Structures are given as C-alpha cells and as structure tokens.
Amino acid sequence: MSHTATASAPETAGSHRGPAKGSGVNFARVLKSEWIKVTTVPSTVIMLSITVVVMVGLAALFAWQTTILFDLQSDPEVAAQVQGAPDATSIVSTIPGSGLIFGQLLMGSLAVVLIASEWGTGMIRSTMVAVPKRIPALLAKQLVFAVIAFILGAGSAFVGYLVAQPILAPSDLAFGLDTDGVLLHIINTGSVLALVAIIAMSIGTLLRNTAGGVVTTIGLLFVLPILVATLLAGIADWIPDAARFLPSSAGEQMVAITIAEDALNQWQGALVLGGWALVLLVISVAVTKKRDV
C-alpha cells in the first residue's frame, strides 16, 4: 500500500500574520506627524521666532522704562511729573512676562491659521484619511501646539529675565529668580500662551475659517474686555465682577506677582482660563466628530 506524501502549499510572505510589530496608526505617531507639520513649515517657524523676539524685546524695553521711572521717582524735584505712575520697585519683577499680550496675539492668530487653513484648503481630508478616528488627530494638533506655546512663552520670559538684569543693575533694581513670585510668573507666562493656543485652535476648528477665527479670537481676548470696561460696566453692578472671569483677566492674574483685594489669585486665574480652554476644546471635538470633513 503506497502512501502519497501531501506537501502543504508554501505560505506566501505575510500570510496568516498579524500586523508587523509597531505598525499601524497610534497616538504617538499622530503626534510625531503633527510635530513635523508645525516645525517644517517655514512661515510657522518664522512666526514663532518673531514671537520670541517680540516678547524678549518688550521685556528689555520695559526694563529700560522702569529704570527711567525709578530715576524720576527718586528725584524729589521731578517726582511730581510722574505722580500717579506705579512705583517702579513694585512692577520690576513683572518684567520677564511683559510681552505676554503680544505673545497672545501672535500665538492665538497662528493657532487659528494652523487649523483653519487645513479646513480651507481641504488638506484636513488627508489627515482624516490617515487617521480615521478624528478625535486623536484633533487632540494631537492641540497638544503639539500647546506644548510649543508653553515652551516658547516660558522660554521667552526666562530670556527676558536674563536680558533685563544688566539693564536694571545700574539702578540697583536687579532681582533673582528666588524673588517671591518670579519663578511662577515665568512658568505661567508659558501656561497662559498654551491655554490661549488651545482656545484659539478650538475657535478655528469650530469656524473653519482663518479670517473669522482670528477676528473671533482677538475679539474674545482683547476687544470684549475693553467693551465690558468702557461700555457695559455701568449697566449693572455684577458686570465688573463677571469681567474677572474673562480669559484675558484670568490670564493677567496667572502672571501677577501681587494680588489686589477681591481679585483672583494665580491658581484661580488658571482654573478660569483652563475652564475656557476645556469647554471650547470639548465643543470643538464634539462638532468635529459629527460634521462632514
């Protein structure tokens, strides 16, 4: 009785095998992709560099103005000319983050441009094809730019501190990092920019329009506080109190060295600004998940 050997057909390469180890889409790879997008676009790198230069330059300028103010206040004959101005010694420790307002303007606008331009040009479709689940893609964009904004803000404030010391030293106004509140001031300069970046990118995601997103962000951060302070404050007594919870007011308190009576402290300001960022982020994620690309 003959036995016929049955040879099994050779397996083709890759058959009956799972995905190669480390292959596929994961959040780490999405983060890396978004990092490459941000750091390899020349216009984005230029804008980030300009933000650093502006923030450090304003710190140096503010330091120089503070020395002039100190000299004027130290001279009894001319002190009356600057009556009503803040005491130079009380504001000197806020010099490192004195460029924060312009940093918010530049970083907020850039955050809107980065996300809204993808919607406007249709490039977002390529992103969503590569990352079918929309939420990780959107969160990766937010996280990458928020980290960049934090590093840029805190780093600019620290460099601004270093640049200011030689300017302040001849007037005996130089101060150390161990001065009460200074280190938190520097760190929170970055924290404010990170939260503003999240707010701005969320607005850009919701509106999907670069011009509309930039205008809305500027309106929320800069125009609305002016309207509340000048036009709406006299309508009702509760409006000035409510103005403390605007994003710009909360950001100012985060970097404050001294806290005025009835004002939010640094941590309360962080909770308010963080609340704005979280609410807008959640809304933008929910809308992005449901709307067509």
PDB file of C-alpha atoms in Angstrom:
ATOM      1  CA  MET A   1       0.000   0.000   0.000  1.00  0.00           C
ATOM      2  CA  SER A   2       1.573   3.216  -1.182  1.00  0.00           C
ATOM      3  CA  HIS A   3       1.392   6.362   0.782  1.00  0.00           C
ATOM      4  CA  THR A   4       1.342   9.640  -1.048  1.00  0.00           C
ATOM      5  CA  ALA A   5       3.017  12.458   0.824  1.00  0.00           C
ATOM      6  CA  THR A   6       0.927  15.534   0.832  1.00  0.00           C
ATOM      7  CA  ALA A   7       3.044  18.624   0.683  1.00  0.00           C
ATOM      8  CA  SER A   8       1.467  21.669   2.104  1.00  0.00           C
ATOM      9  CA  ALA A   9       1.464  24.720  -0.083  1.00  0.00           C
ATOM     10  CA  PRO A  10       4.142  27.195   0.935  1.00  0.00           C
ATOM     11  CA  GLU A  11       2.865  30.210   2.773  1.00  0.00           C
ATOM     12  CA  THR A  12       3.176  33.440   0.961  1.00  0.00           C
ATOM     13  CA  ALA A  13       5.094  36.142   2.663  1.00  0.00           C
ATOM     14  CA  GLY A  14       2.994  37.832   5.266  1.00  0.00           C
ATOM     15  CA  SER A  15       0.060  35.396   5.028  1.00  0.00           C
ATOM     16  CA  HIS A  16      -1.666  34.439   8.281  1.00  0.00           C
ATOM     17  CA  ARG A  17       0.374  37.031  10.082  1.00  0.00           C
ATOM     18  CA  GLY A  18      -0.834  39.939  12.079  1.00  0.00           C
ATOM     19  CA  PRO A  19       0.347  43.455  11.504  1.00  0.00           C
ATOM     20  CA  ALA A  20       4.058  43.975  11.782  1.00  0.00           C
ATOM     21  CA  LYS A  21       5.194  44.959  15.195  1.00  0.00           C
ATOM     22  CA  GLY A  22       4.898  48.700  15.683  1.00  0.00           C
ATOM     23  CA  SER A  23       2.872  49.218  12.505  1.00  0.00           C
ATOM     24  CA  GLY A  24      -0.437  50.997  12.232  1.00  0.00           C
ATOM     25  CA  VAL A  25      -1.739  54.304  13.466  1.00  0.00           C
ATOM     26  CA  ASN A  26      -1.242  55.201  17.108  1.00  0.00           C
ATOM     27  CA  PHE A  27      -1.342  58.443  19.033  1.00  0.00           C
ATOM     28  CA  ALA A  28       2.438  58.708  19.303  1.00  0.00           C
ATOM     29  CA  ARG A  29       2.762  58.576  15.522  1.00  0.00           C
ATOM     30  CA  VAL A  30      -0.021  61.103  15.073  1.00  0.00           C
ATOM     31  CA  LEU A  31       1.825  63.411  17.479  1.00  0.00           C
ATOM     32  CA  LYS A  32       5.027  62.984  15.505  1.00  0.00           C
ATOM     33  CA  SER A  33       3.205  63.772  12.278  1.00  0.00           C
ATOM     34  CA  GLU A  34       1.701  66.945  13.704  1.00  0.00           C
ATOM     35  CA  TRP A  35       5.085  67.974  15.126  1.00  0.00           C
ATOM     36  CA  ILE A  36       6.615  67.633  11.658  1.00  0.00           C
ATOM     37  CA  LYS A  37       3.801  69.702  10.160  1.00  0.00           C
ATOM     38  CA  VAL A  38       4.390  72.568  12.559  1.00  0.00           C
ATOM     39  CA  THR A  39       8.187  72.590  12.602  1.00  0.00           C
ATOM     40  CA  THR A  40       8.849  72.146   8.887  1.00  0.00           C
ATOM     41  CA  VAL A  41       6.667  74.947   7.516  1.00  0.00           C
ATOM     42  CA  PRO A  42       8.967  77.987   7.094  1.00  0.00           C
ATOM     43  CA  SER A  43       6.234  80.564   7.709  1.00  0.00           C
ATOM     44  CA  THR A  44       5.296  78.903  11.011  1.00  0.00           C
ATOM     45  CA  VAL A  45       8.908  78.775  12.190  1.00  0.00           C
ATOM     46  CA  ILE A  46       9.349  82.435  11.233  1.00  0.00           C
ATOM     47  CA  MET A  47       6.217  83.430  13.162  1.00  0.00           C
ATOM     48  CA  LEU A  48       7.377  81.512  16.230  1.00  0.00           C
ATOM     49  CA  SER A  49      10.784  83.190  16.018  1.00  0.00           C
ATOM     50  CA  ILE A  50       9.163  86.609  15.676  1.00  0.00           C
ATOM     51  CA  THR A  51       7.080  85.902  18.782  1.00  0.00           C
ATOM     52  CA  VAL A  52      10.212  85.157  20.803  1.00  0.00           C
ATOM     53  CA  VAL A  53      11.976  88.284  19.522  1.00  0.00           C
ATOM     54  CA  VAL A  54       8.960  90.487  20.275  1.00  0.00           C
ATOM     55  CA  MET A  55       8.457  89.106  23.792  1.00  0.00           C
ATOM     56  CA  VAL A  56      12.139  89.375  24.738  1.00  0.00           C
ATOM     57  CA  GLY A  57      12.420  92.801  23.113  1.00  0.00           C
ATOM     58  CA  LEU A  58       9.431  94.113  25.045  1.00  0.00           C
ATOM     59  CA  ALA A  59      10.908  92.794  28.292  1.00  0.00           C
ATOM     60  CA  ALA A  60      14.116  94.711  27.562  1.00  0.00           C
ATOM     61  CA  LEU A  61      12.154  97.848  26.661  1.00  0.00           C
ATOM     62  CA  PHE A  62      10.030  97.608  29.795  1.00  0.00           C
ATOM     63  CA  ALA A  63      13.168  97.177  31.898  1.00  0.00           C
ATOM     64  CA  TRP A  64      14.654 100.334  30.392  1.00  0.00           C
ATOM     65  CA  GLN A  65      11.416 102.278  31.000  1.00  0.00           C
ATOM     66  CA  THR A  66      11.344 101.028  34.591  1.00  0.00           C
ATOM     67  CA  THR A  67      14.844 102.352  35.263  1.00  0.00           C
ATOM     68  CA  ILE A  68      13.820 105.752  33.884  1.00  0.00           C
ATOM     69  CA  LEU A  69      10.707 105.759  36.055  1.00  0.00           C
ATOM     70  CA  PHE A  70      12.782 104.782  39.097  1.00  0.00           C
ATOM     71  CA  ASP A  71      15.253 107.595  38.490  1.00  0.00           C
ATOM     72  CA  LEU A  72      12.418 110.105  38.145  1.00  0.00           C
ATOM     73  CA  GLN A  73      10.692 108.896  41.302  1.00  0.00           C
ATOM     74  CA  SER A  74      13.995 109.043  43.197  1.00  0.00           C
ATOM     75  CA  ASP A  75      14.437 112.732  42.397  1.00  0.00           C
ATOM     76  CA  PRO A  76      12.139 114.852  44.622  1.00  0.00           C
ATOM     77  CA  GLU A  77      12.237 117.752  42.167  1.00  0.00           C
ATOM     78  CA  VAL A  78      10.787 115.770  39.259  1.00  0.00           C
ATOM     79  CA  ALA A  79       8.799 113.157  41.189  1.00  0.00           C
ATOM     80  CA  ALA A  80       5.648 115.232  40.781  1.00  0.00           C
ATOM     81  CA  GLN A  81       5.890 114.817  36.996  1.00  0.00           C
ATOM     82  CA  VAL A  82       5.246 111.096  37.313  1.00  0.00           C
ATOM     83  CA  GLN A  83       2.686 111.326  40.082  1.00  0.00           C
ATOM     84  CA  GLY A  84       0.109 108.573  39.661  1.00  0.00           C
ATOM     85  CA  ALA A  85       2.550 106.211  37.949  1.00  0.00           C
ATOM     86  CA  PRO A  86       3.103 102.838  39.634  1.00  0.00           C
ATOM     87  CA  ASP A  87       6.064 102.504  41.938  1.00  0.00           C
ATOM     88  CA  ALA A  88       8.993 101.229  39.881  1.00  0.00           C
ATOM     89  CA  THR A  89      10.117  98.812  42.570  1.00  0.00           C
ATOM     90  CA  SER A  90       6.672  97.212  42.677  1.00  0.00           C
ATOM     91  CA  ILE A  91       6.490  96.421  38.966  1.00  0.00           C
ATOM     92  CA  VAL A  92      10.089  95.434  38.281  1.00  0.00           C
ATOM     93  CA  SER A  93       9.508  91.742  38.975  1.00  0.00           C
ATOM     94  CA  THR A  94       6.835  91.560  36.245  1.00  0.00           C
ATOM     95  CA  ILE A  95       9.325  92.498  33.533  1.00  0.00           C
ATOM     96  CA  PRO A  96      10.045  88.923  32.255  1.00  0.00           C
ATOM     97  CA  GLY A  97       6.482  88.398  31.043  1.00  0.00           C
ATOM     98  CA  SER A  98       5.766  91.954  29.944  1.00  0.00           C
ATOM     99  CA  GLY A  99       5.472  90.829  26.313  1.00  0.00           C
ATOM    100  CA  LEU A 100       2.649  88.406  27.121  1.00  0.00           C
ATOM    101  CA  ILE A 101      -0.112  90.450  25.471  1.00  0.00           C
ATOM    102  CA  PHE A 102       1.658  90.476  22.129  1.00  0.00           C
ATOM    103  CA  GLY A 103       2.567  86.835  22.617  1.00  0.00           C
ATOM    104  CA  GLN A 104      -1.129  86.010  22.998  1.00  0.00           C
ATOM    105  CA  LEU A 105      -1.955  87.978  19.861  1.00  0.00           C
ATOM    106  CA  LEU A 106       0.682  86.268  17.736  1.00  0.00           C
ATOM    107  CA  MET A 107       0.277  82.739  19.086  1.00  0.00           C
ATOM    108  CA  GLY A 108      -3.504  82.914  19.083  1.00  0.00           C
ATOM    109  CA  SER A 109      -3.536  84.039  15.460  1.00  0.00           C
ATOM    110  CA  LEU A 110      -1.046  81.362  14.464  1.00  0.00           C
ATOM    111  CA  ALA A 111      -3.068  78.646  16.195  1.00  0.00           C
ATOM    112  CA  VAL A 112      -6.143  79.640  14.210  1.00  0.00           C
ATOM    113  CA  VAL A 113      -4.194  79.729  10.946  1.00  0.00           C
ATOM    114  CA  LEU A 114      -2.680  76.279  11.501  1.00  0.00           C
ATOM    115  CA  ILE A 115      -6.028  74.528  11.940  1.00  0.00           C
ATOM    116  CA  ALA A 116      -8.376  76.687   9.838  1.00  0.00           C
ATOM    117  CA  SER A 117      -6.069  76.646   6.813  1.00  0.00           C
ATOM    118  CA  GLU A 118      -6.291  72.854   6.727  1.00  0.00           C
ATOM    119  CA  TRP A 119     -10.075  73.071   6.554  1.00  0.00           C
ATOM    120  CA  GLY A 120      -9.942  75.860   3.985  1.00  0.00           C
ATOM    121  CA  THR A 121      -7.543  74.110   1.626  1.00  0.00           C
ATOM    122  CA  GLY A 122      -9.066  70.658   2.097  1.00  0.00           C
ATOM    123  CA  MET A 123      -5.817  69.244   3.491  1.00  0.00           C
ATOM    124  CA  ILE A 124      -7.769  68.114   6.535  1.00  0.00           C
ATOM    125  CA  ARG A 125      -9.192  65.303   4.384  1.00  0.00           C
ATOM    126  CA  SER A 126      -5.718  63.796   4.014  1.00  0.00           C
ATOM    127  CA  THR A 127      -5.289  63.958   7.773  1.00  0.00           C
ATOM    128  CA  MET A 128      -8.598  62.231   8.393  1.00  0.00           C
ATOM    129  CA  VAL A 129      -7.828  59.543   5.824  1.00  0.00           C
ATOM    130  CA  ALA A 130      -4.538  58.807   7.561  1.00  0.00           C
ATOM    131  CA  VAL A 131      -6.207  58.992  10.982  1.00  0.00           C
ATOM    132  CA  PRO A 132      -9.792  57.771  10.502  1.00  0.00           C
ATOM    133  CA  LYS A 133     -10.674  58.489  14.123  1.00  0.00           C
ATOM    134  CA  ARG A 134     -10.985  62.245  14.182  1.00  0.00           C
ATOM    135  CA  ILE A 135     -10.563  62.839  17.894  1.00  0.00           C
ATOM    136  CA  PRO A 136      -6.914  61.637  18.133  1.00  0.00           C
ATOM    137  CA  ALA A 137      -5.997  63.772  15.134  1.00  0.00           C
ATOM    138  CA  LEU A 138      -7.539  66.895  16.637  1.00  0.00           C
ATOM    139  CA  LEU A 139      -6.138  66.260  20.110  1.00  0.00           C
ATOM    140  CA  ALA A 140      -2.678  65.697  18.656  1.00  0.00           C
ATOM    141  CA  LYS A 141      -2.812  69.062  16.889  1.00  0.00           C
ATOM    142  CA  GLN A 142      -3.907  70.745  20.093  1.00  0.00           C
ATOM    143  CA  LEU A 143      -1.307  69.047  22.266  1.00  0.00           C
ATOM    144  CA  VAL A 144       1.636  69.701  19.943  1.00  0.00           C
ATOM    145  CA  PHE A 145       0.918  73.386  19.560  1.00  0.00           C
ATOM    146  CA  ALA A 146       0.074  73.852  23.244  1.00  0.00           C
ATOM    147  CA  VAL A 147       3.447  72.360  24.203  1.00  0.00           C
ATOM    148  CA  ILE A 148       5.198  74.598  21.672  1.00  0.00           C
ATOM    149  CA  ALA A 149       3.336  77.637  23.034  1.00  0.00           C
ATOM    150  CA  PHE A 150       4.269  76.772  26.617  1.00  0.00           C
ATOM    151  CA  ILE A 151       7.949  76.295  25.830  1.00  0.00           C
ATOM    152  CA  LEU A 152       8.031  79.463  23.760  1.00  0.00           C
ATOM    153  CA  GLY A 153       6.260  81.536  26.417  1.00  0.00           C
ATOM    154  CA  ALA A 154       8.208  80.310  29.428  1.00  0.00           C
ATOM    155  CA  GLY A 155      11.472  80.345  27.462  1.00  0.00           C
ATOM    156  CA  SER A 156      10.893  83.910  26.225  1.00  0.00           C
ATOM    157  CA  ALA A 157      10.082  85.071  29.757  1.00  0.00           C
ATOM    158  CA  PHE A 158      13.255  83.441  31.092  1.00  0.00           C
ATOM    159  CA  VAL A 159      15.396  85.015  28.359  1.00  0.00           C
ATOM    160  CA  GLY A 160      13.618  88.304  29.013  1.00  0.00           C
ATOM    161  CA  TYR A 161      14.595  87.987  32.673  1.00  0.00           C
ATOM    162  CA  LEU A 162      18.238  87.420  31.732  1.00  0.00           C
ATOM    163  CA  VAL A 163      18.265  90.327  29.275  1.00  0.00           C
ATOM    164  CA  ALA A 164      16.639  92.675  31.780  1.00  0.00           C
ATOM    165  CA  GLN A 165      19.150  92.161  34.610  1.00  0.00           C
ATOM    166  CA  PRO A 166      22.067  94.116  33.059  1.00  0.00           C
ATOM    167  CA  ILE A 167      19.646  96.951  32.243  1.00  0.00           C
ATOM    168  CA  LEU A 168      18.277  97.048  35.794  1.00  0.00           C
ATOM    169  CA  ALA A 169      21.580  96.578  37.613  1.00  0.00           C
ATOM    170  CA  PRO A 170      22.885 100.208  37.362  1.00  0.00           C
ATOM    171  CA  SER A 171      19.728 101.372  39.154  1.00  0.00           C
ATOM    172  CA  ASP A 172      20.008  98.607  41.783  1.00  0.00           C
ATOM    173  CA  LEU A 173      16.746  97.088  40.532  1.00  0.00           C
ATOM    174  CA  ALA A 174      18.121  93.685  39.541  1.00  0.00           C
ATOM    175  CA  PHE A 175      16.372  90.723  41.173  1.00  0.00           C
ATOM    176  CA  GLY A 176      16.901  86.979  41.414  1.00  0.00           C
ATOM    177  CA  LEU A 177      14.758  84.059  40.360  1.00  0.00           C
ATOM    178  CA  ASP A 178      14.199  83.333  44.043  1.00  0.00           C
ATOM    179  CA  THR A 179      12.325  86.621  44.440  1.00  0.00           C
ATOM    180  CA  ASP A 180       8.812  85.934  45.647  1.00  0.00           C
ATOM    181  CA  GLY A 181       6.539  85.022  42.731  1.00  0.00           C
ATOM    182  CA  VAL A 182       9.067  85.485  39.920  1.00  0.00           C
ATOM    183  CA  LEU A 183       9.567  81.824  39.003  1.00  0.00           C
ATOM    184  CA  LEU A 184       5.804  81.187  38.963  1.00  0.00           C
ATOM    185  CA  HIS A 185       5.414  84.327  36.841  1.00  0.00           C
ATOM    186  CA  ILE A 186       7.853  82.949  34.257  1.00  0.00           C
ATOM    187  CA  ILE A 187       6.278  79.492  34.196  1.00  0.00           C
ATOM    188  CA  ASN A 188       2.755  80.878  33.965  1.00  0.00           C
ATOM    189  CA  THR A 189       3.738  83.074  31.035  1.00  0.00           C
ATOM    190  CA  GLY A 190       4.117  79.812  29.151  1.00  0.00           C
ATOM    191  CA  SER A 191       0.956  78.360  30.706  1.00  0.00           C
ATOM    192  CA  VAL A 192      -1.138  81.324  29.554  1.00  0.00           C
ATOM    193  CA  LEU A 193       0.149  81.011  25.985  1.00  0.00           C
ATOM    194  CA  ALA A 194      -0.552  77.264  25.990  1.00  0.00           C
ATOM    195  CA  LEU A 195      -4.151  77.759  27.141  1.00  0.00           C
ATOM    196  CA  VAL A 196      -4.676  80.633  24.700  1.00  0.00           C
ATOM    197  CA  ALA A 197      -3.376  78.381  21.916  1.00  0.00           C
ATOM    198  CA  ILE A 198      -5.979  75.747  22.828  1.00  0.00           C
ATOM    199  CA  ILE A 199      -8.741  78.357  22.891  1.00  0.00           C
ATOM    200  CA  ALA A 200      -7.690  79.811  19.530  1.00  0.00           C
ATOM    201  CA  MET A 201      -7.287  76.437  17.831  1.00  0.00           C
ATOM    202  CA  SER A 202     -10.698  75.355  19.139  1.00  0.00           C
ATOM    203  CA  ILE A 203     -12.256  78.511  17.691  1.00  0.00           C
ATOM    204  CA  GLY A 204     -10.502  77.872  14.377  1.00  0.00           C
ATOM    205  CA  THR A 205     -11.814  74.307  14.384  1.00  0.00           C
ATOM    206  CA  LEU A 206     -15.374  75.446  15.031  1.00  0.00           C
ATOM    207  CA  LEU A 207     -15.407  78.223  12.418  1.00  0.00           C
ATOM    208  CA  ARG A 208     -13.190  76.508   9.806  1.00  0.00           C
ATOM    209  CA  ASN A 209     -12.294  79.948   8.501  1.00  0.00           C
ATOM    210  CA  THR A 210      -8.969  81.684   9.030  1.00  0.00           C
ATOM    211  CA  ALA A 211     -10.164  85.296   8.962  1.00  0.00           C
ATOM    212  CA  GLY A 212     -13.256  84.569  11.045  1.00  0.00           C
ATOM    213  CA  GLY A 213     -11.247  82.566  13.575  1.00  0.00           C
ATOM    214  CA  VAL A 214      -8.581  85.249  14.004  1.00  0.00           C
ATOM    215  CA  VAL A 215     -11.168  88.019  14.383  1.00  0.00           C
ATOM    216  CA  THR A 216     -13.178  85.978  16.893  1.00  0.00           C
ATOM    217  CA  THR A 217     -10.077  85.123  18.936  1.00  0.00           C
ATOM    218  CA  ILE A 218      -8.907  88.735  19.025  1.00  0.00           C
ATOM    219  CA  GLY A 219     -12.421  89.844  19.909  1.00  0.00           C
ATOM    220  CA  LEU A 220     -12.644  87.405  22.811  1.00  0.00           C
ATOM    221  CA  LEU A 221      -9.179  88.127  24.193  1.00  0.00           C
ATOM    222  CA  PHE A 222      -8.792  91.868  23.582  1.00  0.00           C
ATOM    223  CA  VAL A 223     -11.959  93.613  22.361  1.00  0.00           C
ATOM    224  CA  LEU A 224     -14.518  92.122  24.751  1.00  0.00           C
ATOM    225  CA  PRO A 225     -12.635  93.217  27.918  1.00  0.00           C
ATOM    226  CA  ILE A 226     -12.480  96.791  26.578  1.00  0.00           C
ATOM    227  CA  LEU A 227     -16.193  96.796  25.806  1.00  0.00           C
ATOM    228  CA  VAL A 228     -17.000  95.460  29.264  1.00  0.00           C
ATOM    229  CA  ALA A 229     -14.776  98.022  30.999  1.00  0.00           C
ATOM    230  CA  THR A 230     -15.895 101.064  28.999  1.00  0.00           C
ATOM    231  CA  LEU A 231     -19.432 100.490  27.768  1.00  0.00           C
ATOM    232  CA  LEU A 232     -21.063  97.758  29.819  1.00  0.00           C
ATOM    233  CA  ALA A 233     -19.642  98.322  33.294  1.00  0.00           C
ATOM    234  CA  GLY A 234     -22.250 100.969  34.186  1.00  0.00           C
ATOM    235  CA  ILE A 235     -25.245  98.899  33.125  1.00  0.00           C
ATOM    236  CA  ALA A 236     -25.251  96.580  36.134  1.00  0.00           C
ATOM    237  CA  ASP A 237     -23.146  96.146  39.253  1.00  0.00           C
ATOM    238  CA  TRP A 238     -22.441  92.499  38.547  1.00  0.00           C
ATOM    239  CA  ILE A 239     -20.765  93.142  35.178  1.00  0.00           C
ATOM    240  CA  PRO A 240     -17.387  94.324  36.590  1.00  0.00           C
ATOM    241  CA  ASP A 241     -17.355  91.289  38.885  1.00  0.00           C
ATOM    242  CA  ALA A 242     -18.161  88.971  35.978  1.00  0.00           C
ATOM    243  CA  ALA A 243     -15.365  90.564  33.932  1.00  0.00           C
ATOM    244  CA  ARG A 244     -12.866  88.877  36.248  1.00  0.00           C
ATOM    245  CA  PHE A 245     -13.795  85.594  34.597  1.00  0.00           C
ATOM    246  CA  LEU A 246     -12.971  86.672  31.048  1.00  0.00           C
ATOM    247  CA  PRO A 247      -9.980  84.829  29.522  1.00  0.00           C
ATOM    248  CA  SER A 248      -7.784  87.929  29.379  1.00  0.00           C
ATOM    249  CA  SER A 249      -8.450  88.847  33.018  1.00  0.00           C
ATOM    250  CA  ALA A 250      -7.747  85.292  34.168  1.00  0.00           C
ATOM    251  CA  GLY A 251      -4.508  85.262  32.175  1.00  0.00           C
ATOM    252  CA  GLU A 252      -3.391  88.533  33.762  1.00  0.00           C
ATOM    253  CA  GLN A 253      -3.949  87.081  37.220  1.00  0.00           C
ATOM    254  CA  MET A 254      -1.959  83.962  36.363  1.00  0.00           C
ATOM    255  CA  VAL A 255       1.181  86.050  35.832  1.00  0.00           C
ATOM    256  CA  ALA A 256       0.506  88.595  38.574  1.00  0.00           C
ATOM    257  CA  ILE A 257       3.099  88.969  41.326  1.00  0.00           C
ATOM    258  CA  THR A 258       0.921  90.827  43.810  1.00  0.00           C
ATOM    259  CA  ILE A 259      -2.815  90.163  44.065  1.00  0.00           C
ATOM    260  CA  ALA A 260      -5.200  93.062  44.560  1.00  0.00           C
ATOM    261  CA  GLU A 261      -8.062  92.791  47.011  1.00  0.00           C
ATOM    262  CA  ASP A 262     -11.065  90.848  45.659  1.00  0.00           C
ATOM    263  CA  ALA A 263      -9.038  89.754  42.614  1.00  0.00           C
ATOM    264  CA  LEU A 264      -8.452  86.170  41.546  1.00  0.00           C
ATOM    265  CA  ASN A 265      -5.163  84.666  42.649  1.00  0.00           C
ATOM    266  CA  GLN A 266      -2.801  82.844  40.283  1.00  0.00           C
ATOM    267  CA  TRP A 267      -4.397  79.435  40.745  1.00  0.00           C
ATOM    268  CA  GLN A 268      -7.938  80.745  40.460  1.00  0.00           C
ATOM    269  CA  GLY A 269      -6.952  82.524  37.266  1.00  0.00           C
ATOM    270  CA  ALA A 270      -5.506  79.262  35.964  1.00  0.00           C
ATOM    271  CA  LEU A 271      -8.779  77.442  36.722  1.00  0.00           C
ATOM    272  CA  VAL A 272     -10.815  80.093  34.896  1.00  0.00           C
ATOM    273  CA  LEU A 273      -8.599  80.223  31.805  1.00  0.00           C
ATOM    274  CA  GLY A 274      -8.273  76.437  31.848  1.00  0.00           C
ATOM    275  CA  GLY A 275     -12.056  76.181  32.037  1.00  0.00           C
ATOM    276  CA  TRP A 276     -12.432  78.326  28.914  1.00  0.00           C
ATOM    277  CA  ALA A 277      -9.889  76.171  27.086  1.00  0.00           C
ATOM    278  CA  LEU A 278     -11.500  72.897  28.197  1.00  0.00           C
ATOM    279  CA  VAL A 279     -15.054  73.920  27.287  1.00  0.00           C
ATOM    280  CA  LEU A 280     -14.074  75.172  23.830  1.00  0.00           C
ATOM    281  CA  LEU A 281     -11.913  72.099  23.248  1.00  0.00           C
ATOM    282  CA  VAL A 282     -14.748  69.711  24.172  1.00  0.00           C
ATOM    283  CA  ILE A 283     -17.185  71.581  21.929  1.00  0.00           C
ATOM    284  CA  SER A 284     -14.757  71.599  19.008  1.00  0.00           C
ATOM    285  CA  VAL A 285     -14.094  67.869  19.393  1.00  0.00           C
ATOM    286  CA  ALA A 286     -17.813  67.064  19.546  1.00  0.00           C
ATOM    287  CA  VAL A 287     -18.580  69.203  16.490  1.00  0.00           C
ATOM    288  CA  THR A 288     -15.640  67.814  14.506  1.00  0.00           C
ATOM    289  CA  LYS A 289     -16.783  64.267  15.237  1.00  0.00           C
ATOM    290  CA  LYS A 290     -20.262  64.908  13.818  1.00  0.00           C
ATOM    291  CA  ARG A 291     -19.687  67.360  10.957  1.00  0.00           C
ATOM    292  CA  ASP A 292     -18.578  66.383   7.490  1.00  0.00           C
ATOM    293  CA  VAL A 293     -14.946  66.969   6.628  1.00  0.00           C
TER     294      VAL A 293
END
